[in-house]
CSV table of C-alpha atoms in Angstrom, one decimal:
chain,number,residue,atom,x,y,z
A,3,MET,CA,-7.4,11.2,-13.4
A,4,THR,CA,-9.3,8.9,-11.1
A,5,ASP,CA,-7.4,7.6,-8.1
A,6,PHE,CA,-10.0,4.8,-7.4
A,7,THR,CA,-8.3,1.8,-8.9
A,8,LEU,CA,-11.3,-0.5,-8.9
A,9,GLY,CA,-13.8,2.2,-10.1
A,10,PRO,CA,-13.7,1.4,-13.9
A,11,LEU,CA,-13.7,-2.3,-13.2
A,12,MET,CA,-16.8,-2.1,-11.0
A,13,ALA,CA,-18.6,0.1,-13.5
A,14,ALA,CA,-17.8,-2.3,-16.3
A,15,VAL,CA,-19.1,-5.3,-14.3
A,16,ASP,CA,-22.3,-3.3,-13.5
A,17,ARG,CA,-22.8,-2.8,-17.3
A,18,ALA,CA,-22.5,-6.5,-17.9
A,19,GLU,CA,-24.6,-7.7,-14.9
A,20,PHE,CA,-27.3,-5.1,-14.6
A,21,ASP,CA,-27.6,-3.8,-18.2
A,22,GLY,CA,-27.1,-7.1,-20.0
A,23,ARG,CA,-24.3,-5.9,-22.2
A,24,THR,CA,-21.9,-8.3,-23.8
A,25,ASP,CA,-18.3,-8.4,-22.6
A,26,ASP,CA,-17.0,-7.0,-25.9
A,27,ASP,CA,-19.5,-4.1,-25.8
A,28,VAL,CA,-18.5,-3.3,-22.2
A,29,VAL,CA,-14.8,-3.2,-23.2
A,30,GLU,CA,-15.5,-1.0,-26.1
A,31,GLU,CA,-17.4,1.5,-23.9
A,32,LEU,CA,-14.8,1.4,-21.2
A,33,LEU,CA,-12.1,2.5,-23.8
A,34,ARG,CA,-14.4,5.0,-25.5
A,35,THR,CA,-15.4,6.8,-22.2
A,36,ARG,CA,-12.0,6.3,-20.5
A,37,GLY,CA,-13.7,4.4,-17.7
A,38,ILE,CA,-16.3,7.1,-17.0
A,39,PHE,CA,-19.3,5.3,-18.5
A,40,GLY,CA,-21.3,8.5,-18.6
A,41,ARG,CA,-20.8,9.4,-15.0
A,42,ASP,CA,-19.5,12.6,-13.6
A,43,ARG,CA,-16.0,11.5,-12.4
A,44,PRO,CA,-12.4,11.8,-13.5
A,45,PRO,CA,-11.3,9.7,-16.4
A,46,ALA,CA,-8.8,6.8,-16.0
A,47,HIS,CA,-5.1,6.8,-17.0
A,48,ASP,CA,-4.3,4.8,-20.1
A,49,GLY,CA,-2.5,2.2,-18.0
A,50,LEU,CA,-5.5,1.8,-15.7
A,51,LEU,CA,-7.7,1.3,-18.7
A,52,ARG,CA,-5.5,-1.6,-19.9
A,53,TRP,CA,-5.4,-3.1,-16.4
A,54,SER,CA,-9.2,-2.7,-16.1
A,55,ILE,CA,-9.9,-4.5,-19.4
A,56,GLU,CA,-7.7,-7.4,-18.2
A,57,ALA,CA,-9.3,-7.4,-14.8
A,58,PHE,CA,-12.9,-7.3,-16.3
A,59,ARG,CA,-12.3,-10.3,-18.6
A,60,ASN,CA,-10.7,-12.2,-15.7
A,61,TYR,CA,-13.6,-11.4,-13.4
A,62,ARG,CA,-16.2,-12.5,-15.9
A,63,ALA,CA,-14.3,-15.8,-16.6
A,64,ALA,CA,-13.9,-16.4,-12.9
A,65,TRP,CA,-17.5,-15.7,-12.1
A,66,ARG,CA,-18.8,-18.1,-14.9
A,67,ALA,CA,-16.4,-20.9,-13.8
A,68,HIS,CA,-17.4,-20.5,-10.2
A,69,GLN,CA,-21.1,-20.7,-11.0
A,70,ASP,CA,-20.5,-24.0,-12.9
A,71,ALA,CA,-18.4,-25.4,-10.1
A,72,VAL,CA,-20.3,-24.8,-6.9
A,73,ASP,CA,-23.3,-26.6,-5.5
A,74,GLY,CA,-26.2,-24.1,-5.3
A,75,PRO,CA,-25.0,-21.2,-7.5
A,76,CYS,CA,-25.9,-17.6,-6.7
A,77,PRO,CA,-26.4,-16.2,-10.2
A,78,VAL,CA,-28.5,-13.1,-9.4
A,79,PRO,CA,-26.5,-9.9,-9.0
A,80,VAL,CA,-27.6,-7.5,-6.2
A,81,ARG,CA,-27.3,-3.8,-6.7
A,82,ALA,CA,-28.2,-2.4,-3.3
A,83,PRO,CA,-25.6,-2.8,-0.5
A,84,TRP,CA,-26.2,-5.1,2.4
A,85,THR,CA,-26.2,-3.1,5.6
A,86,ILE,CA,-26.5,-3.9,9.3
A,87,SER,CA,-27.5,-0.9,11.5
A,88,HIS,CA,-26.3,-0.6,15.1
A,89,GLU,CA,-28.3,1.8,17.3
A,90,ARG,CA,-26.7,3.6,20.3
A,91,ASP,CA,-28.8,4.9,23.1
A,92,PRO,CA,-27.8,7.4,24.4
A,93,VAL,CA,-25.6,8.8,21.7
A,94,ASP,CA,-21.9,8.1,22.1
A,95,HIS,CA,-18.9,10.4,22.6
A,96,ARG,CA,-19.0,11.5,19.0
A,97,GLY,CA,-22.7,12.4,19.1
A,98,VAL,CA,-23.6,9.5,16.9
A,99,HIS,CA,-26.9,7.6,17.3
A,100,ARG,CA,-26.5,5.0,14.6
A,101,TYR,CA,-23.6,3.2,12.9
A,102,ASP,CA,-24.1,1.3,9.6
A,103,GLN,CA,-21.9,-1.8,9.0
A,104,THR,CA,-21.4,-2.7,5.4
A,105,CYS,CA,-18.9,-4.4,3.2
A,106,TRP,CA,-17.6,-3.3,-0.2
A,107,GLY,CA,-17.6,-5.9,-3.0
A,108,ARG,CA,-19.8,-7.7,-5.6
A,109,ARG,CA,-23.0,-9.2,-4.2
A,110,TYR,CA,-25.1,-12.1,-5.5
A,111,ARG,CA,-28.0,-14.3,-4.3
A,112,SER,CA,-29.6,-17.5,-5.4
A,113,GLU,CA,-32.9,-17.5,-7.2
A,114,ASP,CA,-34.8,-18.3,-4.0
A,115,SER,CA,-32.7,-15.8,-1.9
A,116,SER,CA,-31.6,-18.6,0.5
A,117,ARG,CA,-27.9,-18.3,-0.4
A,118,ARG,CA,-25.8,-15.2,-0.8
A,119,GLU,CA,-22.3,-14.5,-2.0
A,120,ILE,CA,-20.0,-11.6,-1.5
A,121,TRP,CA,-16.9,-11.3,-3.7
A,122,LEU,CA,-14.0,-9.4,-2.2
A,123,LEU,CA,-11.8,-7.9,-4.9
A,124,GLY,CA,-8.0,-7.4,-4.9
A,125,PHE,CA,-5.4,-6.0,-7.3
A,126,THR,CA,-3.3,-9.1,-7.9
A,127,ALA,CA,-3.8,-12.8,-7.7
A,128,PRO,CA,-6.4,-13.9,-5.1
A,129,VAL,CA,-4.8,-14.1,-1.6
A,130,GLU,CA,-6.2,-15.2,1.7
A,131,ARG,CA,-7.6,-12.3,3.8
A,132,PRO,CA,-7.4,-12.1,7.6
A,133,GLY,CA,-10.1,-14.2,9.3
A,134,ILE,CA,-11.8,-11.2,10.8
A,135,VAL,CA,-12.2,-9.7,7.3
A,136,THR,CA,-14.0,-12.7,5.8
A,137,ALA,CA,-16.0,-13.0,9.0
A,138,ALA,CA,-17.2,-9.4,8.9
A,139,ALA,CA,-18.1,-9.8,5.2
A,140,ALA,CA,-20.1,-13.0,5.8
A,141,ASN,CA,-21.9,-11.3,8.7
A,142,VAL,CA,-23.0,-8.4,6.5
A,143,ALA,CA,-24.1,-10.8,3.7
A,144,ALA,CA,-26.1,-13.0,6.1
A,145,PHE,CA,-27.8,-10.3,8.1
A,146,GLY,CA,-27.6,-7.1,6.1
A,147,ALA,CA,-30.9,-7.6,4.1
A,148,ALA,CA,-34.6,-7.9,5.2
A,149,GLU,CA,-34.4,-11.7,5.2
A,150,ILE,CA,-31.6,-13.7,6.8
A,151,ALA,CA,-29.7,-16.0,4.4
A,152,ASP,CA,-29.4,-19.7,5.1
A,153,ARG,CA,-25.9,-19.9,3.8
A,154,VAL,CA,-23.2,-17.4,2.7
A,155,ARG,CA,-20.1,-17.7,0.7
A,156,VAL,CA,-17.2,-15.3,0.7
A,157,VAL,CA,-15.2,-15.5,-2.6
A,158,LEU,CA,-11.8,-13.9,-3.1
A,159,PHE,CA,-10.9,-12.5,-6.5
A,160,GLY,CA,-7.6,-11.2,-7.7
A,161,ALA,CA,-7.7,-9.0,-10.8
A,162,THR,CA,-4.7,-10.6,-12.5
A,163,SER,CA,-6.2,-14.1,-12.3
A,164,PRO,CA,-9.2,-15.7,-14.2
A,165,VAL,CA,-9.7,-18.1,-11.3
A,166,ALA,CA,-11.5,-17.1,-8.1
A,167,GLY,CA,-10.7,-18.5,-4.7
A,168,PRO,CA,-10.4,-19.5,-2.0
A,169,VAL,CA,-14.1,-19.8,-1.2
A,170,ARG,CA,-15.4,-19.8,2.4
A,171,GLU,CA,-18.9,-20.9,3.2
A,172,TRP,CA,-20.9,-20.9,6.4
A,173,THR,CA,-24.4,-21.3,7.7
A,174,SER,CA,-26.1,-18.2,9.3
A,175,GLU,CA,-25.7,-19.8,12.7
A,176,GLN,CA,-22.0,-20.3,12.3
A,177,ILE,CA,-21.7,-16.7,11.0
A,178,ARG,CA,-23.6,-15.3,14.0
A,179,ALA,CA,-21.3,-17.2,16.4
A,180,GLN,CA,-18.0,-16.1,14.8
A,181,ALA,CA,-19.3,-12.5,14.6
A,182,GLY,CA,-20.0,-12.5,18.3
A,183,GLU,CA,-16.6,-13.9,19.0
A,184,SER,CA,-14.4,-11.7,16.8
A,185,VAL,CA,-16.3,-9.1,14.7
A,186,THR,CA,-18.4,-7.4,17.3
A,187,PRO,CA,-15.6,-6.8,19.8
A,188,ARG,CA,-13.4,-5.3,17.1
A,189,LEU,CA,-16.3,-3.0,15.9
A,190,LEU,CA,-16.8,-1.8,19.5
A,191,GLU,CA,-13.1,-1.2,19.8
A,192,ILE,CA,-13.1,0.9,16.6
A,193,VAL,CA,-16.3,2.9,17.4
A,194,ASP,CA,-15.3,3.6,21.1
A,195,GLY,CA,-11.7,4.3,20.4
A,196,THR,CA,-10.4,7.8,20.8
A,197,ALA,CA,-6.6,7.3,20.3
A,198,ARG,CA,-4.9,9.2,17.5
A,199,HIS,CA,-2.1,7.5,15.5
A,200,PRO,CA,-0.7,9.6,12.7
A,201,GLY,CA,0.2,7.5,9.7
A,202,ARG,CA,-0.8,6.5,6.2
A,203,ASP,CA,-4.5,7.4,6.5
A,204,CYS,CA,-3.9,11.0,7.5
A,205,ALA,CA,-4.3,12.2,4.0
A,206,SER,CA,-7.9,11.0,3.8
A,207,CYS,CA,-8.8,12.2,7.3
A,208,VAL,CA,-11.0,15.3,7.4
A,209,GLU,CA,-9.4,16.2,10.8
A,210,SER,CA,-5.8,16.3,9.5
A,211,PRO,CA,-5.6,20.1,9.3
A,212,SER,CA,-6.5,20.5,13.0
A,213,CYS,CA,-5.2,17.2,14.4
A,214,ALA,CA,-3.0,17.9,17.4
A,215,ALA,CA,-1.3,14.5,17.0
A,216,LEU,CA,-0.2,15.2,13.5
A,217,PRO,CA,3.0,17.3,13.5
A,218,ALA,CA,2.7,20.2,11.1
A,219,ALA,CA,5.0,23.0,9.8
A,220,ASP,CA,5.9,25.0,6.7
A,221,LEU,CA,8.4,22.4,5.6
A,222,LEU,CA,9.1,23.6,2.1
A,223,PRO,CA,8.7,27.4,2.0
A,224,GLY,CA,10.3,27.6,-1.5
A,225,VAL,CA,7.7,25.3,-3.2
A,226,ALA,CA,4.6,26.8,-4.7
A,227,ALA,CA,1.3,25.5,-3.4
A,228,VAL,CA,-0.9,23.7,-6.0
A,229,PRO,CA,-4.6,23.3,-5.6
A,230,GLY,CA,-5.6,19.7,-5.4
A,231,PRO,CA,-6.5,16.8,-3.0
A,232,ARG,CA,-4.4,16.2,0.1
A,233,ARG,CA,-2.0,13.3,-0.5
A,234,THR,CA,0.7,11.3,1.2
A,235,VAL,CA,4.2,11.6,-0.3
A,236,SER,CA,7.2,9.4,0.5
A,237,VAL,CA,10.7,9.3,-1.0
A,238,THR,CA,9.7,6.3,-3.0
A,239,ASP,CA,6.8,8.3,-4.5
A,240,LEU,CA,9.2,11.1,-5.4
A,241,ARG,CA,11.8,8.8,-6.9
A,242,TYR,CA,9.2,7.0,-9.0
A,243,HIS,CA,7.7,10.2,-10.3
A,244,ARG,CA,11.1,11.6,-11.2
A,245,ASP,CA,12.0,8.5,-13.2
A,246,CYS,CA,8.5,8.0,-14.8
A,247,PRO,CA,5.3,9.8,-13.8
A,248,ALA,CA,3.2,7.0,-15.3
A,249,ARG,CA,4.9,4.4,-13.1
A,250,TYR,CA,4.4,6.6,-10.1
A,251,HIS,CA,0.7,6.9,-10.8
A,252,LEU,CA,0.1,3.3,-11.6
A,253,ARG,CA,2.3,1.7,-9.0
A,254,ARG,CA,2.3,4.1,-6.1
A,255,GLN,CA,-1.2,5.8,-6.3
A,256,LEU,CA,-3.2,2.9,-7.8
A,257,HIS,CA,-1.1,0.1,-6.3
A,258,LEU,CA,-0.9,-2.0,-9.5
A,259,ARG,CA,1.8,-4.5,-9.8
A,260,ASP,CA,2.8,-7.4,-12.1
A,261,THR,CA,3.6,-10.1,-9.5
A,262,GLY,CA,5.0,-12.3,-12.2
A,263,LEU,CA,8.0,-10.0,-12.9
A,264,ALA,CA,11.2,-11.2,-11.4
A,265,GLU,CA,13.2,-8.9,-9.1
A,266,SER,CA,16.8,-8.2,-9.6
A,267,PRO,CA,19.3,-9.9,-7.2
A,268,PRO,CA,20.3,-6.6,-5.5
A,269,VAL,CA,16.7,-5.9,-4.7
A,270,MET,CA,16.1,-9.4,-3.3
A,271,ILE,CA,19.2,-9.3,-1.2
A,272,GLY,CA,18.3,-5.9,0.2
A,273,ARG,CA,14.8,-7.0,1.1
A,274,ALA,CA,16.1,-10.2,2.8
A,275,VAL,CA,18.6,-8.2,4.8
A,276,ASP,CA,15.9,-5.7,5.8
A,277,ALA,CA,13.5,-8.5,6.8
A,278,THR,CA,16.1,-10.3,8.9
A,279,LEU,CA,17.2,-7.1,10.8
A,280,ARG,CA,13.6,-6.2,11.4
A,281,ASP,CA,12.9,-9.6,12.9
A,282,ARG,CA,16.0,-9.3,15.1
A,283,HIS,CA,15.4,-5.8,16.2
A,284,THR,CA,11.7,-6.4,17.1
A,285,GLY,CA,12.1,-9.8,18.7
A,286,ARG,CA,12.9,-10.9,22.2
A,287,PRO,CA,15.7,-10.6,23.0
A,288,ARG,CA,16.6,-7.8,20.6
A,289,ARG,CA,20.1,-8.5,19.4
A,290,CYS,CA,22.2,-9.2,16.3
A,291,ARG,CA,24.9,-11.8,16.4
A,292,PRO,CA,26.6,-13.6,13.4
A,293,GLY,CA,25.1,-16.9,14.3
A,294,ASP,CA,21.5,-15.8,14.8
A,295,PRO,CA,18.9,-17.6,12.7
A,296,VAL,CA,17.8,-16.1,9.4
A,297,GLY,CA,14.3,-15.5,8.1
A,298,GLU,CA,12.4,-17.1,5.3
A,299,GLU,CA,13.2,-14.4,2.7
A,300,LEU,CA,17.0,-14.9,3.2
A,301,ALA,CA,16.7,-18.6,3.3
A,302,ALA,CA,14.8,-18.5,-0.1
A,303,LEU,CA,17.7,-16.7,-1.9
A,304,PRO,CA,19.9,-18.5,-4.4
A,305,ALA,CA,23.1,-19.8,-2.7
A,306,GLU,CA,25.4,-17.0,-3.9
A,307,ASP,CA,23.0,-14.2,-3.1
A,308,ARG,CA,22.4,-15.8,0.3
A,309,ARG,CA,26.1,-15.7,1.1
A,310,THR,CA,26.2,-12.0,0.1
A,311,ALA,CA,23.3,-11.2,2.4
A,312,GLN,CA,24.8,-13.2,5.3
A,313,ALA,CA,28.1,-11.3,4.8
A,314,MET,CA,26.2,-8.0,5.0
A,315,LEU,CA,24.4,-9.1,8.2
A,316,ALA,CA,27.8,-10.0,9.7
A,317,GLN,CA,29.0,-6.5,8.9
A,318,HIS,CA,25.9,-5.1,10.6
A,319,THR,CA,26.8,-6.6,13.9
A,320,THR,CA,29.6,-4.0,14.3
A,321,LEU,CA,27.1,-1.2,13.8
A,322,CYS,CA,24.0,-2.6,15.6
A,323,PRO,CA,22.8,-0.2,18.3
A,324,PHE,CA,21.5,-3.1,20.5
A,325,PRO,CA,21.5,-3.8,23.3
A,326,ASP,CA,22.3,-0.1,24.3
A,327,VAL,CA,18.8,1.1,23.3
A,328,ASP,CA,16.3,2.7,25.6
A,329,GLU,CA,13.2,2.4,23.5
A,330,VAL,CA,12.1,1.3,20.0
A,331,ARG,CA,9.1,2.7,18.0
A,332,ALA,CA,6.6,0.0,17.7
A,333,GLU,CA,6.5,-1.8,14.3
A,334,ARG,CA,2.9,-0.7,13.6
A,335,HIS,CA,3.9,2.9,14.0
A,336,ARG,CA,7.1,2.9,12.0
A,337,PHE,CA,5.6,5.0,9.2
A,338,VAL,CA,6.4,8.4,10.5
A,339,VAL,CA,4.5,11.4,9.1
A,340,ALA,CA,4.4,15.2,9.2
A,341,ARG,CA,2.1,17.6,7.4
A,342,ASP,CA,3.3,20.6,5.4
A,343,SER,CA,0.7,23.1,6.6
A,344,ARG,CA,1.0,25.3,3.6
A,345,LEU,CA,1.1,22.7,0.8
A,346,ASP,CA,-1.4,20.4,2.7
A,347,VAL,CA,0.8,17.4,1.9
A,348,ILE,CA,1.5,14.6,4.3
A,349,PHE,CA,5.1,13.6,4.1
A,350,GLY,CA,5.9,10.1,5.4
A,351,GLY,CA,8.8,7.8,5.7
A,352,THR,CA,9.5,4.4,7.3
A,353,PRO,CA,12.9,4.3,9.0
A,354,ASP,CA,14.5,0.9,9.2
A,355,LEU,CA,14.8,1.6,12.9
A,356,LEU,CA,13.6,4.4,15.0
A,357,TYR,CA,15.1,4.1,18.5
A,358,GLN,CA,16.0,6.1,21.5
A,359,ARG,CA,19.4,6.1,23.0
A,360,ALA,CA,21.0,8.4,25.6
A,361,GLY,CA,17.8,10.4,25.8
A,362,GLY,CA,17.5,11.2,22.1
A,363,TRP,CA,15.6,9.7,19.1
A,364,VAL,CA,17.6,8.2,16.2
A,365,TRP,CA,16.2,7.6,12.7
A,366,ARG,CA,18.3,5.0,11.1
A,367,GLU,CA,18.3,4.1,7.4
A,368,THR,CA,20.0,0.9,6.4
A,369,LYS,CA,21.2,0.5,2.8
A,370,THR,CA,22.8,-2.5,1.1
A,371,SER,CA,25.1,-2.1,-1.9
A,372,GLY,CA,28.0,-3.5,-3.8
A,373,HIS,CA,29.8,-0.1,-3.8
A,374,ARG,CA,31.1,2.4,-1.2
A,375,VAL,CA,29.2,5.6,-0.5
A,376,ARG,CA,30.3,8.2,-3.0
A,377,ARG,CA,32.3,11.1,-1.6
A,378,ASP,CA,32.0,13.4,-4.6
A,379,ARG,CA,28.3,13.9,-4.2
A,380,PRO,CA,26.3,15.2,-1.2
A,381,LEU,CA,24.9,12.5,1.0
A,382,LEU,CA,21.3,13.9,1.0
A,383,ARG,CA,21.3,13.8,-2.8
A,384,GLN,CA,22.5,10.2,-2.9
A,385,PHE,CA,19.9,9.2,-0.4
A,386,PRO,CA,16.9,11.6,-0.5
A,387,GLN,CA,15.2,9.6,2.2
A,388,LEU,CA,17.7,11.2,4.6
A,389,ALA,CA,16.6,14.6,3.4
A,390,LEU,CA,12.9,13.8,4.0
A,391,ALA,CA,13.8,12.4,7.4
A,392,VAL,CA,15.3,15.8,8.2
A,393,LEU,CA,12.1,17.6,7.3
A,394,ILE,CA,9.8,15.1,9.2
A,395,LEU,CA,11.9,15.3,12.4
A,396,SER,CA,12.1,19.1,12.2
A,397,ALA,CA,8.3,19.2,12.5
A,398,GLY,CA,8.5,17.2,15.7
A,399,ALA,CA,7.5,13.8,14.4
A,400,ALA,CA,9.6,12.0,17.1
A,401,LYS,CA,8.5,12.4,20.7
A,402,ARG,CA,10.1,15.5,22.2
A,403,THR,CA,13.0,14.8,24.5
A,404,ALA,CA,15.7,17.0,26.1
A,405,VAL,CA,18.2,15.5,23.6
A,406,ALA,CA,17.9,16.5,19.9
A,407,PRO,CA,17.2,13.8,17.4
A,408,ARG,CA,19.8,12.6,14.9
A,409,ILE,CA,19.8,10.6,11.7
A,410,GLU,CA,22.0,7.7,10.8
A,411,LEU,CA,22.9,6.0,7.5
A,412,GLU,CA,24.1,2.5,7.9
A,413,HIS,CA,25.7,1.4,4.6
A,414,LEU,CA,26.3,-2.4,4.3
A,415,ARG,CA,28.4,-4.2,1.8
A,416,SER,CA,29.6,-7.8,1.8
A,417,ASP,CA,33.2,-6.6,2.4
A,418,GLY,CA,32.7,-3.6,4.6
A,419,CYS,CA,30.3,-1.1,6.2
A,420,ALA,CA,30.0,2.5,7.2
A,421,LEU,CA,27.9,4.6,9.5
A,422,GLU,CA,27.2,8.3,8.7
A,423,GLU,CA,25.5,10.7,11.1
A,424,LEU,CA,23.5,13.8,10.4
A,425,ASP,CA,22.2,16.6,12.7
A,426,PRO,CA,18.7,17.5,11.4
A,427,GLY,CA,18.8,20.7,13.5
A,428,ALA,CA,21.9,22.1,11.7
A,429,PRO,CA,20.8,25.0,9.4
A,430,ALA,CA,23.0,23.8,6.5
A,431,VAL,CA,21.5,20.3,6.7
A,432,MET,CA,18.0,21.8,6.8
A,433,ALA,CA,18.6,24.0,3.8
A,434,GLU,CA,20.0,21.2,1.8
A,435,ALA,CA,17.1,18.9,2.7
A,436,ARG,CA,14.6,21.5,1.6
A,437,GLU,CA,16.4,21.9,-1.7
A,438,VAL,CA,16.6,18.2,-2.4
A,439,ILE,CA,13.0,17.5,-1.5
A,440,GLY,CA,11.7,20.7,-3.1
A,441,GLU,CA,13.2,19.8,-6.5
A,442,LEU,CA,11.4,16.5,-6.4
A,443,VAL,CA,8.1,17.4,-4.9
A,444,GLY,CA,7.4,20.5,-7.1
A,445,PRO,CA,7.0,18.6,-10.4
A,446,LEU,CA,4.9,15.9,-8.7
A,447,LEU,CA,2.4,18.4,-7.3
A,448,ARG,CA,2.0,20.2,-10.6
A,449,ASP,CA,1.6,17.0,-12.7
A,450,THR,CA,-2.0,16.2,-13.8
A,451,ALA,CA,-1.2,13.9,-16.7
A,452,CYS,CA,1.4,11.4,-15.3
A,453,ALA,CA,2.7,10.7,-18.8
A,454,PRO,CA,5.1,7.7,-19.3
A,455,SER,CA,8.8,8.4,-19.7
A,456,PRO,CA,10.1,5.3,-21.4
A,457,GLY,CA,13.8,4.4,-20.8
A,458,ARG,CA,16.1,1.6,-19.6
A,459,ASP,CA,14.0,1.2,-16.4
A,460,CYS,CA,11.1,-0.2,-18.4
A,461,ALA,CA,12.7,-3.6,-18.4
A,462,GLU,CA,12.2,-4.0,-14.7
A,463,CYS,CA,9.0,-1.9,-14.3
A,464,GLU,CA,6.3,-3.5,-12.3
A,465,VAL,CA,3.5,-1.9,-14.4
A,466,ARG,CA,5.1,-2.3,-17.9
A,467,ARG,CA,2.4,-5.0,-18.6
A,468,TRP,CA,-0.2,-2.2,-18.9
A,469,CYS,CA,2.0,0.6,-20.4
A,470,THR,CA,1.8,0.9,-24.2
A,471,ALA,CA,4.7,3.4,-24.3
A,472,GLY,CA,7.0,1.1,-22.2
A,473,ALA,CA,6.2,-2.0,-24.3
A,474,GLU,CA,6.8,-0.1,-27.6
A,475,TYR,CA,10.1,1.3,-26.2
A,476,LEU,CA,11.4,-2.2,-25.3
A,477,ALA,CA,10.3,-3.6,-28.6
A,478,THR,CA,12.3,-0.9,-30.4
A,479,VAL,CA,15.5,-1.3,-28.3
A,480,ARG,CA,15.4,-5.1,-28.5
A,481,ARG,CA,14.6,-5.2,-32.2
A,482,PRO,CA,17.6,-6.9,-34.1
A,483,ALA,CA,19.4,-4.7,-36.5
A,484,SER,CA,18.4,-5.4,-40.2
């Protein structure tokens, strides 16, 4: 299956814009070819096909409405990418003589080529991009062809909305000025940078197998290796795949999400508590006191849920490690990774807090709940993220110190709290962690179909909107008895 979410959509728009096909014909071909359109590439999952049809129709509607609304439309699609070449003389530390700067999206020009547009595509409703992103896109559109454009628009499109926007427009002089102020310094920083920061992008990096900064070990010796692309796997991935492989593929691999689906109160409470603690633990001064201000997410909760969250935060103050903390892992580096050298899988996790105290690193997971931790079931099976933390730390993902690392589970309720500790170096803990994660990761690595597994979770599934099996299941269970 393809793992390029926008691939079928881009191919469909190509058919309409460059081949002159009607929208209905394009949709029929998309379904018939499973998004391949005659090209040599993997087919799309059924859920991605449904999402791509919706996105295609939304794109075409948004494009037509935009052309009718703007002054000086840009109706001519441009097939060849716009590219700015940067020469380096002499070659740089990588041995590179030339860097090409481009921008991925849909490209258009006016009939006289004086105006250009670049559409930046997203997976949900259109959202504002960072200023440097739109500035870089405008720079490429203005100066990336043989002739310089007089004016450039950057248009934002979200696949779940038939309305494009916001739209940014500049003259070429304005674009040149803002590129010199923000884009060029950032490009030089990227090109000249030599630092290595293991994280989410390690799976796509060709240097991962030999990277000295990426911790590696045979983490799961009991799991059979499966040929396939290198991938990043978290506990959320494993849990999604266990419950429904289709949901894992669509939500975790393709990043599709129905933003109109309401979240349950426990999820919203947990997210608000996490956000508040993150703000307090990374702010200045770092502290947690019952009267400290709360963030936007907590303030937005309904009154009863807000009281529950505030009660949990009050319980946290008895377990908070601050101020007795020596060092905290920076927020941008909180996704901690280690590579299984035999499986060629990047395992990653985001501790709620990774801090150093008394000379040793501590990985803390904070969980909110309405119930106590069960004592009749092993802790690592109740919370597999603890098991994955054991494996990641065993590979040396935390900076080596004289004191061994440890793992903490902070369990918050509105009427109480508990703190559990684990020694990741204990042989029994390591054996159990390998068993727990091995049982979850084996089926995921072997799965090539990601078939749906309809059940009670379909009601709150973020990708149910594009899942035929889930919709049919809910229609059956909700059908009144005759």
